[in-house]
Amino acid sequence: MSAFTTILLETHGRVGLIRLNRPEALNAINTLLITELMVALEAWDADDAIGAMVITGSDKAFAAGADIKEMADASAADMRARDHIAPFDRILNIRKPVIAAVSGWCLGGGSELALSCDLLIAAETARFGQPEINLGVIPGAGGTQRLTRAVGKVVAMEMVLNNRTLTAAEALHYGLANRVVPAERCLEEALTLAAELAARAPLAIQAAKQMVNAAYETALTEGLALERQTFYGLFDTHDQKEGMRAFSEKRPPQWKGQ
C-alpha cells in the first residue's frame, strides 16, 4: 500500500493493525484520515493473507472527535457537496471482521468510527461520548442511529442531547463494548481476538458478519429467509466439506477460503 500520513499500518500474522496517527489533534478525524483509513481497510479486505483487522488510537485518545477546523465555516450546501461522512458508510461493505481497540477519549466522530466496527475492546481508561450538541449540531456519521441500537433509547438520548459520557464499565454494561481490560492489555486483547477470528473459515466468517448486520436492517421474516439461503449456499464451498470432514475425523480443519 502507498505511504500514509495520518495512519500507521502493521501486520501481526493474519491480522492487519491500523493506528490512527494525528497525535497533535488527539486523532481527530479529518477527511484525509478517514479516506486513508478506508483505503487501508479495503486493501486488506481484498488480501487473502489478512483475515481480520484492528483499529486503534493512542493511550490518550482513540479519536477525540471530528476535526472542527474543517467544518467551522462551512454552509449546509458545502457540507452536502463535500459529503465527508460518506467514507463511514463504506465501512459497512468491509467483509472481514473489524475490531476497535479503544483507550482514552472516544468522542464524536471517534465514537461513530468505533460504533462502525464489528467488535470493541475497551481499556479501563476509555470514555465514550457524542458532544456535538455543544457545537450546535448533532452526530452525523451514525451517532444517533448506531448508538441507539447499541445502548438503547434513553441512554442514547442523554448522550446525544445532554453530552453524557460513558465510562468503560458503563459501555460494557449497556452493550457498547465486548469487554473491558486494563489499558496496558487493550491492544493485545484486540489482536488476540482478531487472530482467533482470522483463523476461522473465511467464507463462513464473512457470511456470519453479513447476517448479524442484516438483523439490524431487515424484518425478522426477511432476515430468516436470507440467513437460510446463506446457510445453504455455504454447502457449495470447500471449507464446509473440509470443516465437517475434519470434525468427523477429529482433526483440525485446513481452511482455504474456497
PDB file of C-alpha atoms in Angstrom:
ATOM      1  CA  MET A   1       0.000   0.000   0.000  1.00  0.00           C
ATOM      2  CA  SER A   2       1.042   3.612  -0.546  1.00  0.00           C
ATOM      3  CA  ALA A   3       2.561   5.655   2.264  1.00  0.00           C
ATOM      4  CA  PHE A   4       0.040   7.303   4.556  1.00  0.00           C
ATOM      5  CA  THR A   5       0.317  10.453   6.653  1.00  0.00           C
ATOM      6  CA  THR A   6      -2.493  10.038   9.211  1.00  0.00           C
ATOM      7  CA  ILE A   7      -2.390   6.298   9.939  1.00  0.00           C
ATOM      8  CA  LEU A   8       0.271   3.685  10.676  1.00  0.00           C
ATOM      9  CA  LEU A   9      -0.009   0.096   9.450  1.00  0.00           C
ATOM     10  CA  GLU A  10       1.290  -3.146  10.918  1.00  0.00           C
ATOM     11  CA  THR A  11       0.588  -6.818  10.281  1.00  0.00           C
ATOM     12  CA  HIS A  12       0.522  -9.451  13.018  1.00  0.00           C
ATOM     13  CA  GLY A  13       0.226 -12.784  11.259  1.00  0.00           C
ATOM     14  CA  ARG A  14      -3.174 -12.728   9.556  1.00  0.00           C
ATOM     15  CA  VAL A  15      -4.254  -9.576  11.410  1.00  0.00           C
ATOM     16  CA  GLY A  16      -3.936  -6.066   9.998  1.00  0.00           C
ATOM     17  CA  LEU A  17      -3.487  -3.284  12.558  1.00  0.00           C
ATOM     18  CA  ILE A  18      -4.295   0.359  11.804  1.00  0.00           C
ATOM     19  CA  ARG A  19      -3.154   3.025  14.254  1.00  0.00           C
ATOM     20  CA  LEU A  20      -4.768   6.443  13.938  1.00  0.00           C
ATOM     21  CA  ASN A  21      -1.858   8.863  13.931  1.00  0.00           C
ATOM     22  CA  ARG A  22      -2.751  12.520  14.450  1.00  0.00           C
ATOM     23  CA  PRO A  23      -1.321  12.927  17.973  1.00  0.00           C
ATOM     24  CA  GLU A  24      -1.276  16.724  17.739  1.00  0.00           C
ATOM     25  CA  ALA A  25      -5.103  16.653  17.421  1.00  0.00           C
ATOM     26  CA  LEU A  26      -5.854  13.653  19.678  1.00  0.00           C
ATOM     27  CA  ASN A  27      -6.532  11.697  16.478  1.00  0.00           C
ATOM     28  CA  ALA A  28      -9.419  13.971  15.478  1.00  0.00           C
ATOM     29  CA  ILE A  29     -10.896  12.574  12.285  1.00  0.00           C
ATOM     30  CA  ASN A  30     -10.453  14.769   9.236  1.00  0.00           C
ATOM     31  CA  THR A  31     -11.164  13.977   5.590  1.00  0.00           C
ATOM     32  CA  LEU A  32      -7.650  12.715   4.922  1.00  0.00           C
ATOM     33  CA  LEU A  33      -7.659  10.358   7.900  1.00  0.00           C
ATOM     34  CA  ILE A  34     -10.991   8.723   7.118  1.00  0.00           C
ATOM     35  CA  THR A  35     -10.014   8.447   3.448  1.00  0.00           C
ATOM     36  CA  GLU A  36      -6.677   6.805   4.239  1.00  0.00           C
ATOM     37  CA  LEU A  37      -8.346   4.537   6.776  1.00  0.00           C
ATOM     38  CA  MET A  38     -10.812   3.283   4.182  1.00  0.00           C
ATOM     39  CA  VAL A  39      -8.074   2.725   1.586  1.00  0.00           C
ATOM     40  CA  ALA A  40      -6.216   0.536   4.101  1.00  0.00           C
ATOM     41  CA  LEU A  41      -9.318  -1.380   5.191  1.00  0.00           C
ATOM     42  CA  GLU A  42     -10.413  -2.044   1.626  1.00  0.00           C
ATOM     43  CA  ALA A  43      -6.933  -3.172   0.562  1.00  0.00           C
ATOM     44  CA  TRP A  44      -6.727  -5.650   3.428  1.00  0.00           C
ATOM     45  CA  ASP A  45     -10.302  -6.760   2.808  1.00  0.00           C
ATOM     46  CA  ALA A  46      -9.165  -7.858  -0.667  1.00  0.00           C
ATOM     47  CA  ASP A  47      -5.979  -9.516   0.629  1.00  0.00           C
ATOM     48  CA  ASP A  48      -6.322 -13.262   1.277  1.00  0.00           C
ATOM     49  CA  ALA A  49      -3.359 -13.086   3.682  1.00  0.00           C
ATOM     50  CA  ILE A  50      -5.389 -10.937   6.097  1.00  0.00           C
ATOM     51  CA  GLY A  51      -8.356 -12.402   7.972  1.00  0.00           C
ATOM     52  CA  ALA A  52      -9.326  -9.621  10.389  1.00  0.00           C
ATOM     53  CA  MET A  53      -8.422  -6.029  11.194  1.00  0.00           C
ATOM     54  CA  VAL A  54      -7.952  -3.890  14.301  1.00  0.00           C
ATOM     55  CA  ILE A  55      -8.260  -0.107  14.513  1.00  0.00           C
ATOM     56  CA  THR A  56      -6.704   1.681  17.484  1.00  0.00           C
ATOM     57  CA  GLY A  57      -5.511   5.118  18.538  1.00  0.00           C
ATOM     58  CA  SER A  58      -3.190   6.176  21.347  1.00  0.00           C
ATOM     59  CA  ASP A  59      -3.331   5.603  25.088  1.00  0.00           C
ATOM     60  CA  LYS A  60      -4.747   9.112  25.489  1.00  0.00           C
ATOM     61  CA  ALA A  61      -7.351   9.028  22.736  1.00  0.00           C
ATOM     62  CA  PHE A  62      -8.824   6.590  20.264  1.00  0.00           C
ATOM     63  CA  ALA A  63     -10.157   9.674  18.468  1.00  0.00           C
ATOM     64  CA  ALA A  64     -11.402  12.787  20.265  1.00  0.00           C
ATOM     65  CA  GLY A  65     -13.939  13.749  17.615  1.00  0.00           C
ATOM     66  CA  ALA A  66     -14.044  15.195  14.127  1.00  0.00           C
ATOM     67  CA  ASP A  67     -11.715  17.969  13.010  1.00  0.00           C
ATOM     68  CA  ILE A  68     -13.835  21.051  13.725  1.00  0.00           C
ATOM     69  CA  LYS A  69     -11.478  23.319  11.776  1.00  0.00           C
ATOM     70  CA  GLU A  70     -12.582  21.596   8.554  1.00  0.00           C
ATOM     71  CA  MET A  71     -16.246  22.357   9.205  1.00  0.00           C
ATOM     72  CA  ALA A  72     -16.472  25.561  11.230  1.00  0.00           C
ATOM     73  CA  ASP A  73     -17.094  27.942   8.311  1.00  0.00           C
ATOM     74  CA  ALA A  74     -18.979  25.559   6.032  1.00  0.00           C
ATOM     75  CA  SER A  75     -22.569  26.076   4.882  1.00  0.00           C
ATOM     76  CA  ALA A  76     -25.141  23.303   4.573  1.00  0.00           C
ATOM     77  CA  ALA A  77     -24.515  23.290   0.828  1.00  0.00           C
ATOM     78  CA  ASP A  78     -20.768  22.988   1.441  1.00  0.00           C
ATOM     79  CA  MET A  79     -21.271  20.025   3.759  1.00  0.00           C
ATOM     80  CA  ARG A  80     -23.561  18.236   1.314  1.00  0.00           C
ATOM     81  CA  ALA A  81     -21.115  18.809  -1.536  1.00  0.00           C
ATOM     82  CA  ARG A  82     -18.104  17.622   0.435  1.00  0.00           C
ATOM     83  CA  ASP A  83     -20.017  14.707   1.996  1.00  0.00           C
ATOM     84  CA  HIS A  84     -17.027  13.839   4.156  1.00  0.00           C
ATOM     85  CA  ILE A  85     -19.236  11.420   6.091  1.00  0.00           C
ATOM     86  CA  ALA A  86     -19.651   9.106   3.073  1.00  0.00           C
ATOM     87  CA  PRO A  87     -16.495   7.080   3.845  1.00  0.00           C
ATOM     88  CA  PHE A  88     -18.109   5.951   7.122  1.00  0.00           C
ATOM     89  CA  ASP A  89     -20.742   4.154   5.024  1.00  0.00           C
ATOM     90  CA  ARG A  90     -18.009   2.236   3.196  1.00  0.00           C
ATOM     91  CA  ILE A  91     -17.057   0.500   6.452  1.00  0.00           C
ATOM     92  CA  LEU A  92     -20.323  -1.435   6.173  1.00  0.00           C
ATOM     93  CA  ASN A  93     -19.026  -3.013   2.957  1.00  0.00           C
ATOM     94  CA  ILE A  94     -15.911  -4.456   4.591  1.00  0.00           C
ATOM     95  CA  ARG A  95     -16.464  -8.221   4.573  1.00  0.00           C
ATOM     96  CA  LYS A  96     -13.903  -9.217   7.190  1.00  0.00           C
ATOM     97  CA  PRO A  97     -14.245  -8.540  10.936  1.00  0.00           C
ATOM     98  CA  VAL A  98     -13.044  -5.139  12.149  1.00  0.00           C
ATOM     99  CA  ILE A  99     -12.284  -4.631  15.855  1.00  0.00           C
ATOM    100  CA  ALA A 100     -11.904  -1.284  17.633  1.00  0.00           C
ATOM    101  CA  ALA A 101      -9.328  -1.197  20.463  1.00  0.00           C
ATOM    102  CA  VAL A 102     -10.301   1.890  22.448  1.00  0.00           C
ATOM    103  CA  SER A 103      -8.238   3.653  25.096  1.00  0.00           C
ATOM    104  CA  GLY A 104      -8.832   7.155  26.405  1.00  0.00           C
ATOM    105  CA  TRP A 105     -11.223   9.573  24.718  1.00  0.00           C
ATOM    106  CA  CYS A 106     -13.599   8.198  22.107  1.00  0.00           C
ATOM    107  CA  LEU A 107     -15.831  11.134  21.237  1.00  0.00           C
ATOM    108  CA  GLY A 108     -17.974  12.407  18.385  1.00  0.00           C
ATOM    109  CA  GLY A 109     -16.630  11.094  15.087  1.00  0.00           C
ATOM    110  CA  GLY A 110     -14.276   8.823  17.024  1.00  0.00           C
ATOM    111  CA  SER A 111     -17.222   7.225  18.783  1.00  0.00           C
ATOM    112  CA  GLU A 112     -19.008   6.883  15.460  1.00  0.00           C
ATOM    113  CA  LEU A 113     -15.958   5.165  13.971  1.00  0.00           C
ATOM    114  CA  ALA A 114     -15.812   2.737  16.892  1.00  0.00           C
ATOM    115  CA  LEU A 115     -19.552   2.082  16.535  1.00  0.00           C
ATOM    116  CA  SER A 116     -18.983   1.220  12.869  1.00  0.00           C
ATOM    117  CA  CYS A 117     -16.660  -1.630  13.849  1.00  0.00           C
ATOM    118  CA  ASP A 118     -17.933  -5.142  14.465  1.00  0.00           C
ATOM    119  CA  LEU A 119     -16.457  -5.643  17.929  1.00  0.00           C
ATOM    120  CA  LEU A 120     -14.996  -3.307  20.534  1.00  0.00           C
ATOM    121  CA  ILE A 121     -12.380  -3.900  23.219  1.00  0.00           C
ATOM    122  CA  ALA A 122     -12.285  -1.054  25.744  1.00  0.00           C
ATOM    123  CA  ALA A 123      -9.484  -0.120  28.087  1.00  0.00           C
ATOM    124  CA  GLU A 124     -10.495   0.828  31.609  1.00  0.00           C
ATOM    125  CA  THR A 125      -9.498   4.386  30.647  1.00  0.00           C
ATOM    126  CA  ALA A 126     -11.940   4.578  27.706  1.00  0.00           C
ATOM    127  CA  ARG A 127     -14.590   7.293  27.725  1.00  0.00           C
ATOM    128  CA  PHE A 128     -17.373   7.401  25.130  1.00  0.00           C
ATOM    129  CA  GLY A 129     -19.451  10.411  24.168  1.00  0.00           C
ATOM    130  CA  GLN A 130     -21.287  12.361  21.472  1.00  0.00           C
ATOM    131  CA  PRO A 131     -20.657  16.010  22.404  1.00  0.00           C
ATOM    132  CA  GLU A 132     -21.862  17.522  19.106  1.00  0.00           C
ATOM    133  CA  ILE A 133     -24.735  19.270  20.925  1.00  0.00           C
ATOM    134  CA  ASN A 134     -22.112  21.560  22.472  1.00  0.00           C
ATOM    135  CA  LEU A 135     -21.264  22.763  18.942  1.00  0.00           C
ATOM    136  CA  GLY A 136     -24.831  23.443  17.885  1.00  0.00           C
ATOM    137  CA  VAL A 137     -25.131  20.319  15.721  1.00  0.00           C
ATOM    138  CA  ILE A 138     -25.904  16.610  16.088  1.00  0.00           C
ATOM    139  CA  PRO A 139     -23.906  13.475  15.310  1.00  0.00           C
ATOM    140  CA  GLY A 140     -23.864  12.942  11.546  1.00  0.00           C
ATOM    141  CA  ALA A 141     -21.960   9.687  10.961  1.00  0.00           C
ATOM    142  CA  GLY A 142     -24.236   7.255  12.755  1.00  0.00           C
ATOM    143  CA  GLY A 143     -24.124   8.588  16.302  1.00  0.00           C
ATOM    144  CA  THR A 144     -27.892   8.911  16.625  1.00  0.00           C
ATOM    145  CA  GLN A 145     -28.599   5.605  14.882  1.00  0.00           C
ATOM    146  CA  ARG A 146     -25.918   3.032  15.732  1.00  0.00           C
ATOM    147  CA  LEU A 147     -25.543   4.354  19.260  1.00  0.00           C
ATOM    148  CA  THR A 148     -29.283   3.991  19.929  1.00  0.00           C
ATOM    149  CA  ARG A 149     -29.222   0.427  18.634  1.00  0.00           C
ATOM    150  CA  ALA A 150     -26.246  -0.348  20.856  1.00  0.00           C
ATOM    151  CA  VAL A 151     -27.191   1.229  24.189  1.00  0.00           C
ATOM    152  CA  GLY A 152     -30.944   1.818  23.923  1.00  0.00           C
ATOM    153  CA  LYS A 153     -33.082   4.919  23.543  1.00  0.00           C
ATOM    154  CA  VAL A 154     -32.873   6.538  26.978  1.00  0.00           C
ATOM    155  CA  VAL A 155     -29.093   6.310  27.314  1.00  0.00           C
ATOM    156  CA  ALA A 156     -28.583   7.478  23.732  1.00  0.00           C
ATOM    157  CA  MET A 157     -30.949  10.389  24.346  1.00  0.00           C
ATOM    158  CA  GLU A 158     -28.920  11.542  27.343  1.00  0.00           C
ATOM    159  CA  MET A 159     -25.614  11.154  25.494  1.00  0.00           C
ATOM    160  CA  VAL A 160     -26.759  12.972  22.348  1.00  0.00           C
ATOM    161  CA  LEU A 161     -28.998  15.614  23.934  1.00  0.00           C
ATOM    162  CA  ASN A 162     -27.018  16.317  27.092  1.00  0.00           C
ATOM    163  CA  ASN A 163     -23.420  15.236  26.449  1.00  0.00           C
ATOM    164  CA  ARG A 164     -23.415  12.323  28.867  1.00  0.00           C
ATOM    165  CA  THR A 165     -20.112  10.433  28.734  1.00  0.00           C
ATOM    166  CA  LEU A 166     -19.968   6.698  29.365  1.00  0.00           C
ATOM    167  CA  THR A 167     -17.154   5.087  31.304  1.00  0.00           C
ATOM    168  CA  ALA A 168     -15.708   1.831  30.016  1.00  0.00           C
ATOM    169  CA  ALA A 169     -17.682  -0.096  32.649  1.00  0.00           C
ATOM    170  CA  GLU A 170     -20.902   1.630  31.546  1.00  0.00           C
ATOM    171  CA  ALA A 171     -20.100   0.908  27.902  1.00  0.00           C
ATOM    172  CA  LEU A 172     -19.783  -2.771  28.771  1.00  0.00           C
ATOM    173  CA  HIS A 173     -22.996  -2.708  30.822  1.00  0.00           C
ATOM    174  CA  TYR A 174     -25.030  -1.113  28.036  1.00  0.00           C
ATOM    175  CA  GLY A 175     -23.666  -3.355  25.285  1.00  0.00           C
ATOM    176  CA  LEU A 176     -21.361  -0.901  23.549  1.00  0.00           C
ATOM    177  CA  ALA A 177     -18.198  -2.893  24.340  1.00  0.00           C
ATOM    178  CA  ASN A 178     -17.436  -6.614  24.235  1.00  0.00           C
ATOM    179  CA  ARG A 179     -15.104  -6.464  27.205  1.00  0.00           C
ATOM    180  CA  VAL A 180     -13.087  -4.096  29.379  1.00  0.00           C
ATOM    181  CA  VAL A 181      -9.435  -4.742  30.179  1.00  0.00           C
ATOM    182  CA  PRO A 182      -6.572  -2.816  31.813  1.00  0.00           C
ATOM    183  CA  ALA A 183      -5.188  -0.157  29.465  1.00  0.00           C
ATOM    184  CA  GLU A 184      -1.870  -1.939  29.004  1.00  0.00           C
ATOM    185  CA  ARG A 185      -3.706  -5.039  27.713  1.00  0.00           C
ATOM    186  CA  CYS A 186      -6.250  -3.376  25.433  1.00  0.00           C
ATOM    187  CA  LEU A 187      -4.431  -3.722  22.124  1.00  0.00           C
ATOM    188  CA  GLU A 188      -3.107  -7.182  22.988  1.00  0.00           C
ATOM    189  CA  GLU A 189      -6.659  -8.347  23.753  1.00  0.00           C
ATOM    190  CA  ALA A 190      -7.959  -6.944  20.477  1.00  0.00           C
ATOM    191  CA  LEU A 191      -5.136  -8.548  18.472  1.00  0.00           C
ATOM    192  CA  THR A 192      -5.745 -11.901  20.177  1.00  0.00           C
ATOM    193  CA  LEU A 193      -9.447 -11.754  19.364  1.00  0.00           C
ATOM    194  CA  ALA A 194      -8.689 -10.736  15.782  1.00  0.00           C
ATOM    195  CA  ALA A 195      -6.227 -13.637  15.415  1.00  0.00           C
ATOM    196  CA  GLU A 196      -8.886 -16.067  16.642  1.00  0.00           C
ATOM    197  CA  LEU A 197     -11.354 -14.756  14.053  1.00  0.00           C
ATOM    198  CA  ALA A 198      -8.720 -14.770  11.299  1.00  0.00           C
ATOM    199  CA  ALA A 199      -8.034 -18.454  11.982  1.00  0.00           C
ATOM    200  CA  ARG A 200     -11.639 -19.454  11.293  1.00  0.00           C
ATOM    201  CA  ALA A 201     -13.250 -20.400   7.977  1.00  0.00           C
ATOM    202  CA  PRO A 202     -13.022 -17.159   5.950  1.00  0.00           C
ATOM    203  CA  LEU A 203     -16.200 -17.525   3.892  1.00  0.00           C
ATOM    204  CA  ALA A 204     -18.235 -18.548   6.928  1.00  0.00           C
ATOM    205  CA  ILE A 205     -16.858 -15.631   8.972  1.00  0.00           C
ATOM    206  CA  GLN A 206     -17.799 -13.182   6.229  1.00  0.00           C
ATOM    207  CA  ALA A 207     -21.258 -14.697   5.834  1.00  0.00           C
ATOM    208  CA  ALA A 208     -21.824 -14.662   9.589  1.00  0.00           C
ATOM    209  CA  LYS A 209     -20.875 -10.977   9.808  1.00  0.00           C
ATOM    210  CA  GLN A 210     -23.210 -10.154   6.945  1.00  0.00           C
ATOM    211  CA  MET A 211     -26.124 -11.973   8.573  1.00  0.00           C
ATOM    212  CA  VAL A 212     -25.689 -10.404  12.014  1.00  0.00           C
ATOM    213  CA  ASN A 213     -25.582  -6.961  10.406  1.00  0.00           C
ATOM    214  CA  ALA A 214     -28.689  -7.832   8.381  1.00  0.00           C
ATOM    215  CA  ALA A 215     -30.575  -8.443  11.631  1.00  0.00           C
ATOM    216  CA  TYR A 216     -30.401  -4.683  12.249  1.00  0.00           C
ATOM    217  CA  GLU A 217     -31.674  -3.770   8.807  1.00  0.00           C
ATOM    218  CA  THR A 218     -34.401  -6.284   7.921  1.00  0.00           C
ATOM    219  CA  ALA A 219     -37.667  -7.599   9.295  1.00  0.00           C
ATOM    220  CA  LEU A 220     -37.407 -10.945  11.093  1.00  0.00           C
ATOM    221  CA  THR A 221     -39.064 -12.996   8.358  1.00  0.00           C
ATOM    222  CA  GLU A 222     -36.857 -11.419   5.686  1.00  0.00           C
ATOM    223  CA  GLY A 223     -33.758 -11.929   7.827  1.00  0.00           C
ATOM    224  CA  LEU A 224     -34.575 -15.571   8.486  1.00  0.00           C
ATOM    225  CA  ALA A 225     -35.048 -16.226   4.767  1.00  0.00           C
ATOM    226  CA  LEU A 226     -31.727 -14.528   3.969  1.00  0.00           C
ATOM    227  CA  GLU A 227     -29.977 -16.486   6.719  1.00  0.00           C
ATOM    228  CA  ARG A 228     -31.344 -19.776   5.387  1.00  0.00           C
ATOM    229  CA  GLN A 229     -30.206 -19.098   1.825  1.00  0.00           C
ATOM    230  CA  THR A 230     -26.761 -18.039   3.028  1.00  0.00           C
ATOM    231  CA  PHE A 231     -26.521 -21.180   5.178  1.00  0.00           C
ATOM    232  CA  TYR A 232     -27.434 -23.394   2.213  1.00  0.00           C
ATOM    233  CA  GLY A 233     -25.023 -21.546  -0.059  1.00  0.00           C
ATOM    234  CA  LEU A 234     -22.047 -22.398   2.151  1.00  0.00           C
ATOM    235  CA  PHE A 235     -22.607 -26.082   1.315  1.00  0.00           C
ATOM    236  CA  ASP A 236     -21.118 -25.388  -2.103  1.00  0.00           C
ATOM    237  CA  THR A 237     -17.789 -24.364  -0.555  1.00  0.00           C
ATOM    238  CA  HIS A 238     -14.612 -26.338   0.036  1.00  0.00           C
ATOM    239  CA  ASP A 239     -14.465 -25.075   3.621  1.00  0.00           C
ATOM    240  CA  GLN A 240     -17.844 -26.612   4.503  1.00  0.00           C
ATOM    241  CA  LYS A 241     -16.718 -30.007   3.213  1.00  0.00           C
ATOM    242  CA  GLU A 242     -13.362 -29.666   4.961  1.00  0.00           C
ATOM    243  CA  GLY A 243     -14.878 -28.469   8.233  1.00  0.00           C
ATOM    244  CA  MET A 244     -17.380 -31.304   8.510  1.00  0.00           C
ATOM    245  CA  ARG A 245     -14.875 -33.899   7.344  1.00  0.00           C
ATOM    246  CA  ALA A 246     -12.327 -32.656   9.898  1.00  0.00           C
ATOM    247  CA  PHE A 247     -14.978 -32.808  12.624  1.00  0.00           C
ATOM    248  CA  SER A 248     -15.744 -36.439  11.745  1.00  0.00           C
ATOM    249  CA  GLU A 249     -12.058 -37.308  11.590  1.00  0.00           C
ATOM    250  CA  LYS A 250     -11.324 -35.500  14.851  1.00  0.00           C
ATOM    251  CA  ARG A 251      -8.588 -33.286  13.393  1.00  0.00           C
ATOM    252  CA  PRO A 252      -8.105 -29.516  12.950  1.00  0.00           C
ATOM    253  CA  PRO A 253      -9.622 -28.219   9.689  1.00  0.00           C
ATOM    254  CA  GLN A 254      -7.444 -26.670   6.979  1.00  0.00           C
ATOM    255  CA  TRP A 255      -9.365 -23.703   5.638  1.00  0.00           C
ATOM    256  CA  LYS A 256      -8.798 -22.414   2.105  1.00  0.00           C
ATOM    257  CA  GLY A 257     -11.420 -19.680   1.884  1.00  0.00           C
ATOM    258  CA  GLN A 258     -12.936 -21.502  -1.085  1.00  0.00           C
TER     259      GLN A 258
END
